[in-house]
Coordinates of C-alpha atoms in Angstrom, one line a residue:
M1 CA 120.7 -163.8 -33.8
I2 CA 119.2 -163.7 -37.8
A3 CA 122.1 -161.5 -38.6
S4 CA 124.7 -163.5 -37.1
T5 CA 123.4 -166.4 -39.2
I6 CA 123.0 -164.1 -42.5
M7 CA 126.5 -163.0 -42.2
V8 CA 127.7 -166.7 -42.0
R9 CA 125.8 -168.3 -44.7
S10 CA 126.5 -165.1 -46.9
A11 CA 130.6 -165.6 -46.0
R12 CA 130.1 -169.1 -47.1
V13 CA 128.3 -168.6 -50.2
C14 CA 130.8 -165.4 -50.8
F15 CA 133.9 -168.0 -50.2
I16 CA 132.4 -170.7 -52.7
A17 CA 132.2 -167.9 -55.6
V18 CA 135.0 -166.4 -55.5
K19 CA 137.6 -169.9 -54.9
T20 CA 135.8 -171.0 -57.8
L21 CA 136.5 -167.6 -60.5
S22 CA 140.1 -167.7 -59.3
L23 CA 139.1 -163.8 -58.0
I24 CA 142.0 -163.7 -55.0
G25 CA 144.6 -166.2 -56.0
Q26 CA 145.7 -166.1 -52.0
L27 CA 141.9 -167.0 -51.1
Q28 CA 142.5 -170.2 -48.8
T29 CA 139.5 -169.9 -46.2
E30 CA 136.4 -168.5 -45.5
M31 CA 137.8 -166.4 -43.0
Q32 CA 139.5 -164.0 -45.2
I33 CA 136.0 -163.7 -46.5
N34 CA 134.6 -160.4 -44.8
I35 CA 130.7 -159.7 -44.8
V36 CA 129.4 -156.4 -43.8
L37 CA 125.2 -155.7 -44.1
K38 CA 124.0 -152.8 -44.2
L39 CA 120.6 -152.6 -42.9
T40 CA 117.9 -150.5 -45.0
H41 CA 115.3 -150.6 -42.4
L42 CA 114.3 -152.3 -38.9
P43 CA 111.0 -153.4 -37.8
P44 CA 108.9 -150.5 -36.5
L45 CA 108.2 -152.1 -33.0
P46 CA 109.2 -150.3 -29.6
S47 CA 111.7 -153.0 -28.7
Y48 CA 114.0 -152.0 -32.1
S49 CA 113.5 -148.1 -31.5
L50 CA 116.6 -146.9 -28.4
D51 CA 115.2 -144.2 -27.3
L52 CA 118.2 -141.2 -26.1
C53 CA 115.7 -140.1 -22.9
E54 CA 115.2 -143.8 -21.3
F55 CA 117.2 -145.3 -19.0
P56 CA 119.5 -147.7 -18.1
I57 CA 119.8 -148.2 -21.5
D58 CA 120.2 -151.7 -23.3
Y59 CA 123.7 -152.7 -24.6
I60 CA 124.3 -156.0 -23.7
S61 CA 122.0 -157.6 -25.9
Q62 CA 124.5 -156.7 -28.8
R63 CA 122.5 -156.6 -31.6
F64 CA 120.9 -154.0 -34.3
Y65 CA 118.6 -150.6 -33.1
M66 CA 117.7 -148.0 -35.1
M67 CA 117.9 -144.4 -33.0
Q68 CA 117.4 -140.4 -33.8
G69 CA 119.3 -137.7 -32.7
I70 CA 120.5 -134.0 -33.5
V71 CA 124.7 -134.1 -33.9
I72 CA 126.0 -131.8 -31.1
A73 CA 129.7 -132.7 -32.2
M74 CA 132.2 -134.5 -34.0
T75 CA 136.2 -135.6 -33.6
T76 CA 138.6 -134.5 -37.6
V77 CA 138.6 -137.9 -39.3
T78 CA 141.4 -140.7 -38.0
K79 CA 142.7 -144.1 -38.9
Y80 CA 141.3 -147.7 -37.3
T81 CA 142.9 -151.1 -37.7
Q82 CA 140.2 -152.6 -40.2
G83 CA 141.7 -156.1 -40.3
A84 CA 145.3 -158.0 -39.5
R85 CA 146.8 -161.2 -40.3
F86 CA 148.3 -162.8 -37.6
F87 CA 150.3 -166.2 -36.9
C88 CA 151.6 -169.3 -34.7
S89 CA 154.7 -168.3 -33.3
D90 CA 155.9 -171.3 -33.0
E91 CA 157.3 -172.4 -36.8
A92 CA 156.9 -176.3 -35.8
C93 CA 153.3 -175.7 -35.3
P94 CA 151.0 -176.1 -38.5
L95 CA 149.2 -172.5 -38.3
S96 CA 152.5 -170.7 -38.5
K97 CA 151.9 -170.0 -42.0
G98 CA 149.2 -169.4 -43.9
F99 CA 146.0 -167.6 -43.5
H100 CA 144.1 -169.3 -40.3
Y101 CA 144.2 -166.6 -37.5
V102 CA 142.2 -163.2 -39.9
R103 CA 140.5 -160.7 -37.6
V104 CA 138.4 -157.8 -38.3
H105 CA 136.5 -155.0 -37.0
V106 CA 132.6 -156.0 -37.1
P107 CA 129.9 -153.5 -35.8
G108 CA 129.7 -153.6 -31.9
A109 CA 133.2 -154.7 -31.3
T110 CA 135.8 -152.6 -29.3
E111 CA 139.4 -152.1 -31.1
S112 CA 140.7 -154.4 -28.9
A113 CA 139.1 -157.1 -30.1
T114 CA 141.2 -156.7 -33.9
I115 CA 144.5 -155.9 -32.5
R116 CA 145.9 -157.3 -29.5
N117 CA 149.1 -159.1 -27.9
D118 CA 147.7 -161.7 -25.5
F119 CA 146.0 -164.1 -28.8
L120 CA 147.3 -167.3 -28.1
C121 CA 146.7 -169.6 -31.1
N122 CA 143.8 -172.6 -31.0
L123 CA 146.4 -175.7 -31.4
C124 CA 149.5 -175.1 -29.5
T125 CA 148.2 -172.0 -27.3
S126 CA 151.7 -170.8 -28.1
S127 CA 150.7 -166.8 -28.5
L128 CA 149.9 -165.1 -31.6
Q129 CA 152.6 -162.4 -33.8
E130 CA 151.0 -159.9 -36.7
D131 CA 152.1 -159.7 -39.5
R132 CA 151.9 -156.3 -40.6
K133 CA 152.5 -156.2 -43.6
F134 CA 148.4 -157.5 -43.9
R135 CA 146.7 -154.6 -41.9
V136 CA 144.4 -153.0 -43.5
L137 CA 143.6 -149.3 -41.9
G138 CA 139.9 -147.6 -41.9
D139 CA 138.7 -143.9 -41.6
K140 CA 137.1 -143.6 -38.4
Q141 CA 135.2 -140.3 -36.9
I142 CA 133.5 -139.9 -33.6
V143 CA 130.1 -138.2 -33.2
E144 CA 128.0 -137.3 -30.3
I145 CA 124.7 -136.6 -30.6
I146 CA 121.8 -135.6 -28.0
T147 CA 117.9 -136.6 -28.7
T148 CA 115.3 -133.7 -30.1
K149 CA 113.5 -133.7 -27.2
A150 CA 116.7 -132.6 -26.2
L151 CA 116.5 -129.3 -27.1
H152 CA 113.2 -128.1 -25.0
A153 CA 116.0 -127.4 -22.2
F154 CA 117.7 -125.3 -24.7
Q155 CA 114.6 -123.6 -24.9
R156 CA 113.4 -123.5 -21.4
Y157 CA 110.2 -125.4 -22.1
S158 CA 109.3 -128.3 -20.5
N159 CA 105.8 -128.6 -20.7
N160 CA 105.4 -129.6 -16.7
Q161 CA 106.9 -132.8 -17.4
P162 CA 109.8 -134.0 -15.8
F163 CA 112.9 -135.1 -18.7
R164 CA 116.4 -136.7 -18.6
F165 CA 118.5 -136.7 -21.5
Q166 CA 122.7 -137.4 -22.6
S167 CA 124.4 -137.4 -25.6
I168 CA 125.7 -140.9 -26.8
T169 CA 128.6 -141.3 -28.6
V170 CA 128.5 -142.5 -32.2
F171 CA 131.2 -144.0 -34.7
L172 CA 131.4 -144.2 -37.4
R173 CA 133.4 -145.9 -39.7
D174 CA 134.8 -146.2 -43.4
E175 CA 132.7 -144.6 -46.3
S176 CA 130.6 -143.2 -43.4
V177 CA 132.8 -140.8 -42.0
N178 CA 132.3 -137.0 -42.8
K179 CA 128.6 -138.1 -44.1
M180 CA 127.3 -135.9 -40.4
N181 CA 127.4 -132.8 -40.1
I182 CA 126.6 -131.1 -36.6
G183 CA 123.5 -129.4 -35.8
N184 CA 121.1 -132.1 -38.6
E185 CA 119.3 -135.0 -37.9
Y186 CA 119.8 -138.7 -39.0
K187 CA 118.4 -141.5 -38.8
I188 CA 121.1 -144.0 -37.6
I189 CA 120.8 -147.6 -37.1
G190 CA 123.8 -149.4 -34.8
I191 CA 124.6 -152.0 -32.3
P192 CA 125.0 -150.3 -29.2
V193 CA 127.9 -151.2 -26.9
C194 CA 129.6 -150.7 -23.5
V195 CA 133.2 -148.2 -24.1
K196 CA 135.9 -148.1 -20.8
T197 CA 136.7 -144.9 -20.6
S198 CA 137.2 -143.1 -17.3
Q199 CA 133.4 -142.9 -17.0
T200 CA 131.9 -146.3 -18.8
A201 CA 130.1 -144.7 -21.6
V202 CA 127.4 -146.2 -24.0
C203 CA 127.7 -145.6 -27.8
I204 CA 126.4 -146.7 -30.7
E205 CA 128.4 -148.2 -33.9
A206 CA 126.7 -146.7 -36.2
N207 CA 125.9 -149.5 -39.5
R208 CA 123.8 -147.3 -41.2
I209 CA 122.6 -143.3 -41.2
T210 CA 120.2 -141.8 -43.6
F211 CA 119.0 -137.8 -42.7
C212 CA 116.1 -137.3 -40.6
N213 CA 113.6 -134.8 -43.2
S214 CA 110.9 -133.0 -41.4
K215 CA 107.7 -134.1 -41.1
V216 CA 105.2 -131.7 -43.8
P217 CA 102.6 -130.1 -41.9
S218 CA 98.5 -130.2 -42.7
G219 CA 97.9 -127.1 -42.5
I220 CA 96.5 -124.5 -40.1
S221 CA 93.9 -124.4 -37.6
D222 CA 90.3 -123.7 -37.7
N223 CA 90.3 -120.4 -36.3
L224 CA 93.6 -118.9 -38.5
R225 CA 91.4 -120.3 -41.5
W226 CA 88.4 -118.4 -40.3
L227 CA 90.1 -115.2 -39.3
L228 CA 92.2 -115.1 -43.2
S229 CA 88.4 -115.9 -44.9
L230 CA 87.5 -112.6 -42.7
T231 CA 90.5 -110.3 -43.7
S232 CA 90.9 -111.2 -47.1
S233 CA 89.8 -107.4 -48.8
S234 CA 92.8 -106.0 -47.0
C235 CA 96.8 -107.2 -47.4
W236 CA 97.3 -105.9 -44.1
K237 CA 94.6 -106.9 -41.7
F238 CA 96.0 -110.9 -41.0
T239 CA 98.5 -109.7 -39.5
A240 CA 97.8 -107.0 -37.4
I241 CA 95.3 -109.4 -35.8
L242 CA 97.4 -111.9 -35.0
T243 CA 100.4 -109.6 -33.9
N244 CA 97.5 -107.7 -32.4
V245 CA 97.1 -111.6 -30.1
F246 CA 100.4 -112.6 -30.6
A247 CA 102.4 -114.0 -26.5
S248 CA 98.2 -112.4 -24.7
H249 CA 99.3 -114.2 -21.6
I250 CA 102.7 -113.2 -21.2
V251 CA 101.8 -109.3 -22.3
P252 CA 97.8 -107.9 -22.5
P253 CA 96.9 -107.5 -26.4
G254 CA 98.1 -104.4 -28.0
T255 CA 100.8 -103.5 -26.7
Y256 CA 104.6 -104.3 -28.5
N257 CA 103.1 -104.4 -31.6
L258 CA 106.0 -103.2 -33.3
L259 CA 108.3 -106.1 -31.6
K260 CA 105.8 -109.2 -31.6
L261 CA 105.4 -108.4 -35.4
C262 CA 109.4 -108.9 -36.1
L263 CA 109.7 -111.9 -34.1
L264 CA 106.8 -113.4 -36.0
M265 CA 108.1 -112.3 -39.6
S266 CA 111.9 -113.7 -38.3
L267 CA 110.4 -116.9 -37.3
V268 CA 108.9 -117.1 -40.5
Q269 CA 111.7 -117.6 -42.2
T270 CA 113.1 -120.6 -40.4
T271 CA 113.3 -123.1 -42.5
D272 CA 113.7 -127.2 -42.4
C273 CA 117.4 -128.8 -41.7
N274 CA 117.8 -129.8 -45.6
K275 CA 117.0 -126.9 -46.0
E276 CA 119.0 -124.0 -47.0
M277 CA 118.4 -120.2 -45.1
K278 CA 119.1 -117.8 -47.1
N279 CA 117.2 -114.6 -46.0
C280 CA 117.6 -114.5 -41.8
L281 CA 116.4 -112.0 -39.9
D282 CA 118.9 -110.6 -37.5
I283 CA 117.1 -108.8 -34.4
L284 CA 118.6 -106.4 -31.7
I285 CA 116.0 -104.9 -29.5
I286 CA 116.6 -101.6 -27.5
T287 CA 114.7 -101.5 -24.3
S288 CA 114.4 -100.7 -21.1
D289 CA 111.8 -103.8 -19.6
T290 CA 114.2 -106.7 -20.3
L291 CA 112.0 -108.9 -17.8
L292 CA 108.6 -108.8 -20.5
V293 CA 110.9 -108.6 -23.1
D294 CA 113.1 -111.6 -22.6
R295 CA 109.7 -113.5 -21.9
L296 CA 108.2 -112.3 -24.9
L297 CA 111.6 -114.0 -26.5
N298 CA 112.1 -117.1 -24.6
F299 CA 108.3 -117.6 -25.8
S300 CA 108.6 -117.5 -29.6
I301 CA 111.8 -120.1 -29.2
S302 CA 109.5 -122.5 -28.3
L303 CA 107.4 -122.0 -31.8
V304 CA 110.0 -123.7 -33.2
P305 CA 111.7 -126.5 -33.4
R306 CA 115.1 -124.9 -33.6
G307 CA 115.0 -122.4 -31.0
I308 CA 118.1 -122.2 -29.1
R309 CA 118.4 -119.9 -25.7
H310 CA 122.4 -119.6 -25.2
L311 CA 122.8 -120.7 -21.9
A312 CA 125.5 -118.9 -20.0
S313 CA 127.0 -121.8 -19.2
T314 CA 128.0 -122.8 -22.7
E315 CA 129.3 -121.0 -26.2
V316 CA 127.7 -119.5 -28.9
F317 CA 130.4 -120.5 -31.7
P318 CA 132.2 -123.9 -31.8
T319 CA 135.0 -124.5 -29.7
I320 CA 137.8 -127.5 -29.6
S321 CA 138.9 -130.0 -26.6
R322 CA 140.9 -133.2 -26.5
N323 CA 138.4 -136.5 -27.2
K324 CA 137.0 -138.2 -24.4
Y325 CA 137.5 -141.6 -26.0
G326 CA 141.5 -141.5 -25.3
T327 CA 142.1 -141.2 -29.3
G328 CA 144.3 -138.0 -29.4
V329 CA 142.1 -136.6 -31.7
V330 CA 139.9 -133.4 -31.3
S331 CA 136.8 -132.7 -31.0
I332 CA 134.6 -129.8 -32.1
Q333 CA 131.4 -128.9 -29.7
A334 CA 128.8 -127.4 -32.2
G335 CA 127.6 -124.4 -29.4
S336 CA 124.6 -122.7 -29.7
A337 CA 124.4 -121.3 -33.3
L338 CA 125.1 -124.4 -34.9
L339 CA 122.4 -126.4 -32.4
A340 CA 120.2 -123.8 -33.6
K341 CA 120.4 -124.8 -37.6
G342 CA 117.7 -123.8 -39.7
G343 CA 115.8 -121.8 -36.9
I344 CA 116.8 -119.0 -34.4
C345 CA 119.6 -118.9 -31.5
C346 CA 118.6 -116.1 -28.9
I347 CA 121.4 -114.9 -27.0
G348 CA 120.2 -112.4 -24.7
D349 CA 121.4 -109.5 -23.0
L350 CA 124.7 -108.0 -25.2
A351 CA 126.5 -107.1 -21.7
S352 CA 127.1 -110.5 -20.8
H353 CA 128.8 -111.1 -23.6
K354 CA 132.9 -110.0 -23.5
K355 CA 134.7 -108.2 -25.9
D356 CA 136.1 -110.4 -27.9
K357 CA 132.8 -113.1 -28.2
L358 CA 131.1 -110.0 -29.8
E359 CA 133.5 -109.8 -32.6
Q360 CA 132.9 -113.0 -33.0
L361 CA 129.9 -112.5 -33.5
Q362 CA 130.0 -109.6 -35.6
S363 CA 132.1 -111.2 -37.9
V364 CA 129.4 -113.8 -38.0
L365 CA 126.4 -111.5 -38.5
E366 CA 128.2 -109.9 -41.6
S367 CA 130.1 -113.3 -43.2
R368 CA 127.2 -116.5 -42.1
R369 CA 130.0 -119.1 -41.3
I370 CA 132.8 -119.4 -38.3
T371 CA 136.3 -120.8 -38.8
V372 CA 137.4 -122.8 -36.3
Y373 CA 141.2 -123.2 -36.6
I374 CA 142.9 -126.5 -34.3
P375 CA 146.3 -126.0 -33.0
G376 CA 148.4 -129.8 -34.5
K377 CA 151.2 -129.5 -31.2
K378 CA 148.5 -129.0 -28.8
F379 CA 146.9 -132.4 -30.7
G380 CA 149.6 -134.3 -31.4
D381 CA 150.3 -133.1 -34.8
D382 CA 152.7 -131.4 -37.2
V383 CA 149.8 -129.8 -39.0
N384 CA 147.6 -127.2 -38.1
Q385 CA 144.3 -127.1 -39.5
Q386 CA 141.0 -124.9 -39.4
M387 CA 137.6 -126.4 -40.6
T388 CA 134.7 -124.0 -41.7
F389 CA 130.8 -124.1 -41.2
P390 CA 128.3 -122.2 -42.4
V391 CA 125.9 -120.6 -39.5
Q392 CA 122.4 -120.7 -41.3
C393 CA 120.2 -119.0 -38.0
S394 CA 118.6 -116.2 -37.5
F395 CA 120.7 -114.1 -33.9
W396 CA 118.2 -112.1 -31.6
S397 CA 119.4 -109.9 -28.6
F398 CA 118.7 -106.9 -26.1
V399 CA 120.4 -104.5 -25.1
D400 CA 119.2 -102.7 -21.3
M401 CA 119.3 -98.6 -22.1
D402 CA 118.0 -98.6 -18.6
S403 CA 121.1 -100.5 -16.8
S404 CA 123.1 -98.1 -14.7
S405 CA 125.9 -97.9 -16.9
R406 CA 124.3 -96.9 -19.3
R407 CA 122.2 -93.8 -17.8
N408 CA 125.6 -92.5 -16.7
V409 CA 127.2 -92.2 -20.1
Q410 CA 124.3 -90.5 -22.4
K411 CA 125.3 -88.8 -26.1
T412 CA 124.5 -85.6 -26.9
N413 CA 125.3 -84.5 -30.4
T414 CA 122.3 -86.9 -31.6
L415 CA 120.1 -86.6 -35.2
I416 CA 116.4 -86.2 -34.8
G417 CA 115.6 -89.6 -34.3
Q418 CA 118.8 -91.1 -33.7
M419 CA 118.9 -93.7 -30.9
D420 CA 122.2 -93.2 -28.1
C421 CA 124.2 -96.7 -29.3
S422 CA 127.7 -95.1 -28.2
L423 CA 128.0 -98.2 -26.0
I424 CA 127.1 -100.8 -28.1
P425 CA 129.8 -101.6 -31.1
A426 CA 128.6 -99.4 -34.1
N427 CA 130.0 -102.2 -36.8
L428 CA 127.8 -104.8 -34.6
V429 CA 124.8 -102.8 -34.9
E430 CA 125.0 -101.9 -38.5
A431 CA 125.7 -106.2 -38.9
F432 CA 122.2 -106.2 -37.4
G433 CA 119.1 -106.4 -39.4
L434 CA 116.9 -104.5 -37.4
L435 CA 117.1 -102.1 -34.2
I436 CA 114.1 -101.9 -32.3
N437 CA 113.4 -99.0 -29.8
C438 CA 111.2 -101.2 -27.7
Y439 CA 109.7 -98.8 -25.1
E440 CA 106.8 -99.8 -22.5
S441 CA 106.0 -96.0 -21.8
S442 CA 106.4 -94.8 -25.5
P443 CA 102.1 -95.1 -27.1
C444 CA 101.7 -97.7 -27.9
H445 CA 103.1 -99.2 -24.9
P446 CA 100.9 -98.2 -22.2
L447 CA 102.2 -99.0 -19.1
L448 CA 98.9 -100.1 -17.4
P449 CA 97.4 -102.5 -19.2
I450 CA 101.1 -103.9 -18.3
V451 CA 100.4 -103.5 -14.4
Q452 CA 97.0 -104.7 -14.9
H453 CA 98.1 -108.0 -17.2
T454 CA 100.5 -108.5 -14.4
L455 CA 97.9 -108.4 -11.5
K456 CA 96.1 -110.5 -13.0
K457 CA 98.2 -112.9 -13.4
A458 CA 99.7 -112.6 -10.4
T459 CA 96.2 -113.5 -8.4
D460 CA 94.6 -115.6 -10.5
P461 CA 97.7 -117.2 -12.4
E462 CA 95.3 -120.3 -14.2
G463 CA 92.5 -117.7 -15.0
L464 CA 91.4 -116.4 -18.6
L465 CA 93.5 -113.4 -19.3
S466 CA 91.6 -111.9 -22.1
V467 CA 89.1 -113.5 -24.8
T468 CA 91.9 -114.0 -27.5
S469 CA 93.8 -116.2 -25.1
K470 CA 90.8 -119.1 -25.5
Q471 CA 90.3 -117.5 -28.9
F472 CA 94.3 -118.1 -31.0
T473 CA 95.9 -120.9 -28.4
T474 CA 99.9 -121.9 -29.1
E475 CA 99.3 -124.6 -30.8
D476 CA 97.6 -122.2 -33.7
F477 CA 100.7 -120.2 -33.8
E478 CA 102.6 -123.1 -34.1
E479 CA 100.4 -124.6 -36.8
L480 CA 100.5 -121.3 -38.6
L481 CA 104.7 -121.2 -38.4
A482 CA 105.2 -124.5 -39.5
F483 CA 102.3 -124.1 -42.7
A484 CA 103.9 -120.3 -43.6
K485 CA 107.8 -120.8 -43.4
N486 CA 107.5 -124.0 -45.9
L487 CA 105.5 -122.0 -48.3
N488 CA 107.8 -120.7 -51.6
V489 CA 107.5 -117.1 -52.5
E490 CA 108.0 -115.8 -55.9
F491 CA 107.9 -111.4 -56.2
S492 CA 105.5 -109.6 -58.2
L493 CA 107.2 -107.4 -60.9
E494 CA 105.4 -104.2 -58.9
A495 CA 107.5 -105.6 -56.0
E496 CA 110.4 -106.4 -57.4
R497 CA 110.6 -102.6 -58.7
M498 CA 109.4 -101.0 -55.6
I499 CA 112.3 -102.9 -53.1
H500 CA 114.8 -102.3 -55.7
G501 CA 113.8 -98.6 -55.8
Y502 CA 113.4 -97.7 -52.3
Y503 CA 117.2 -99.8 -51.8
L504 CA 118.7 -97.3 -54.8
A505 CA 116.8 -94.0 -53.3
S506 CA 118.3 -94.6 -49.5
R507 CA 121.7 -95.5 -50.4
R508 CA 122.0 -91.7 -52.4
I509 CA 120.2 -90.0 -49.2
R510 CA 122.6 -91.5 -47.2
T511 CA 125.9 -91.2 -48.9
D512 CA 128.7 -88.4 -47.7
S513 CA 131.8 -88.0 -49.7
I514 CA 133.8 -88.9 -46.8
Y515 CA 131.9 -92.2 -45.1
G516 CA 130.4 -93.4 -48.6
S517 CA 127.0 -94.9 -48.5
K518 CA 125.6 -96.0 -44.9
L519 CA 124.0 -99.0 -46.3
S520 CA 125.6 -102.0 -47.0
A521 CA 125.4 -104.7 -49.9
S522 CA 123.9 -106.7 -47.1
A523 CA 120.9 -104.0 -47.1
L524 CA 118.9 -104.9 -49.8
K525 CA 119.1 -108.8 -48.8
Y526 CA 117.2 -107.7 -45.7
L527 CA 114.4 -106.0 -47.2
I528 CA 113.7 -109.1 -49.6
S529 CA 114.0 -110.8 -46.4
L530 CA 111.4 -108.8 -44.5
S531 CA 109.2 -108.8 -47.9
E532 CA 109.6 -112.4 -48.5
A533 CA 108.7 -113.0 -44.2
H534 CA 105.1 -110.3 -44.7
A535 CA 104.1 -112.0 -47.5
R536 CA 104.6 -115.7 -45.6
L537 CA 102.9 -114.4 -42.5
N538 CA 99.9 -113.3 -45.1
L539 CA 100.1 -117.2 -45.8
R540 CA 100.5 -116.2 -49.8
N541 CA 102.8 -117.2 -52.5
K542 CA 103.6 -114.1 -54.6
V543 CA 105.3 -110.8 -52.5
L544 CA 103.5 -107.9 -53.5
K545 CA 104.2 -103.5 -53.3
E546 CA 102.2 -103.6 -50.3
D547 CA 104.6 -106.7 -48.7
V548 CA 107.3 -104.5 -49.6
L549 CA 105.7 -100.9 -47.9
I550 CA 105.7 -103.1 -44.7
A551 CA 109.4 -104.1 -44.8
A552 CA 110.6 -100.3 -45.8
L553 CA 108.8 -99.0 -42.7
L554 CA 110.8 -101.3 -40.0
F555 CA 113.7 -100.9 -42.1
E556 CA 113.7 -97.4 -41.9
T557 CA 112.6 -97.3 -38.4
S558 CA 115.7 -99.5 -38.1
L559 CA 117.6 -96.5 -40.0
T560 CA 116.4 -93.8 -38.5
L561 CA 117.8 -95.8 -34.9
K562 CA 120.8 -95.9 -36.0
Y563 CA 121.8 -92.6 -38.5
G564 CA 118.6 -90.6 -37.8
A565 CA 116.2 -88.7 -39.4
T566 CA 116.3 -88.3 -43.3
V567 CA 113.9 -87.0 -46.2
F568 CA 112.1 -90.7 -46.0
C569 CA 110.3 -89.1 -42.7
V570 CA 108.4 -92.0 -41.4
A571 CA 106.9 -91.9 -37.5
P572 CA 108.8 -94.6 -34.6
N573 CA 105.3 -96.1 -35.2
A574 CA 104.2 -95.8 -39.0
V575 CA 103.3 -99.8 -38.9
F576 CA 101.4 -99.7 -36.0
P577 CA 99.8 -95.7 -35.8
F578 CA 96.8 -96.7 -34.1
E579 CA 95.1 -99.4 -31.6
L580 CA 94.0 -101.8 -32.7
H581 CA 90.6 -102.5 -30.4
N582 CA 88.1 -102.8 -33.6
E583 CA 87.2 -102.8 -37.8
E584 CA 87.1 -99.2 -37.3
Y585 CA 90.5 -99.1 -36.0
L586 CA 92.2 -102.1 -38.7
E587 CA 90.3 -99.5 -41.1
Q588 CA 92.0 -96.2 -39.8
R589 CA 94.8 -98.4 -40.3
D590 CA 94.6 -99.6 -43.9
L591 CA 94.2 -96.2 -44.8
Y592 CA 97.6 -94.0 -43.1
L593 CA 99.2 -97.4 -44.6
T594 CA 98.2 -97.2 -48.4
Q595 CA 99.2 -92.9 -47.8
C596 CA 102.6 -94.4 -46.7
Q597 CA 102.4 -96.7 -49.7
Q598 CA 102.1 -93.6 -52.0
Q599 CA 104.9 -91.5 -50.2
L600 CA 106.8 -94.3 -50.8
E601 CA 106.2 -94.2 -54.5
Q602 CA 106.8 -90.5 -54.5
F603 CA 110.5 -90.8 -52.3
I604 CA 111.2 -94.3 -54.9
A605 CA 110.4 -91.3 -58.0
T606 CA 112.5 -88.1 -56.7
Y607 CA 115.5 -89.8 -55.4
G608 CA 115.7 -93.2 -56.5
P609 CA 115.4 -93.9 -61.1
G610 CA 116.8 -91.4 -63.6
T611 CA 120.4 -91.0 -62.2
A612 CA 122.7 -91.2 -65.1
V613 CA 126.1 -92.5 -62.9
F614 CA 125.7 -96.1 -61.1
S615 CA 128.4 -96.9 -58.7
S616 CA 129.0 -100.8 -59.1
D617 CA 127.4 -102.4 -56.4
E618 CA 124.2 -100.9 -57.4

């Protein structure tokens, strides 16, 4: 009611001003003045907020609400009738001339309220006809959004609370079109309206949209702050203890440490949606225990806001379909990858995806973008279109090497340390930044603790599985990741020299005359990302040589699994050579890593600088 009163008074004031100043020569009535209010804020009261999880949604009051949601689909931009002039069909009627019947679109109204053939004259009740010379067209775009709470469904983590969600349609017009991007979160002020289609739907006519910035994290918990101060004398102890106790309710402390460290490092490389995600960490896991690995992945993605578990019933990448509101335009559905913008997209077992989807995944991993082709004939257009979207998320996947199809086919001529990945496309394996061999029967993953842990959890589900489960909670890790991923890190000069030296040396020893170098240009990007991630996980703003060492050991382990060992030979368990039972084992690990750092420096001095000729890409 207040908004309507303001609009009427504003129209009167504007009409008098325009008429007095003769700004529009043909201005005759107030009907020719259209005032559009662009509200910047609404009162912060529950009655002004439209919660997408509530049912039923109020669309009867026809007033402004504020809502917040994530874009999951959008159409291409089309035209709509913004305003039109009508006149009485009876020439004898005084209203057959002039601008007595001017209809304009207002927020919350359907388009049939502007253009229809059953309008009648208020004076003589004759039918009205449109003067098409005065029709004004505008741009229109239809967007679908979901509430942020709905992401819990993609994480398979509902906190034991039942919830309901559905998408809601937003109509954008004129200057608001192309202001929203798939995967981003926005605050919208608009008027809900019930649109009658084949299925009655509740939509909202957007009046104003603003980008939704994420909350700034306050800091880390007292437990982690105490641990950080306790391990301040070492560059490796803090992350070692974190990794050791991470996900202790799923696997016992000390198991799957290499995988858990890589997952934590990938998580701290996520970002808020208003920032560009430059250094992703994609992980491909080779395992024979898919159950525990899958549980670890599911738990890990629930720690960040944009952790998306790809569902078999959905698509990983964007798809197109005809818009359901009868406009005939194409609607682009986000897919799991765009929905995970700034976070993690866990696509599960590679065997569950078809060959064409794996080829598409490889292309996205290499280019970090996806192109959607829109055939014009199929959607009533003469011209074919294409739209390209940046893919700003990290991908996690695993391969079950213990399945029957893989046991029957084994590659015999593998090099020392090389993993048999013959059933996975070689280019796809190369596209993943990290390849992790995760066997529970290895020295670092003994079977007995896992069996005992599983039995204890089965017999006493509510019991405390370990002391660390009480000491470091899930909330502690959520706060840690939220704080660490927002740290702005920079490389020290020594770290920068070491990372480039290792990259150049590795290219030279892994180059042959036939196939060239086995290290692509993206290898340096992954080394930088790994180094940054380890520094962030240590809550440091500067990347040190010790961070580069961990990055080099992880990357060299991955290269060994892909191509076999070289002169810089690292053990499969080089990052965690000992079980971390107490302080003594942490000291032994620090001593071991110090020796590895000396070996890395010797490797760089021998095979890195000093070559007279450099290739162009080096």
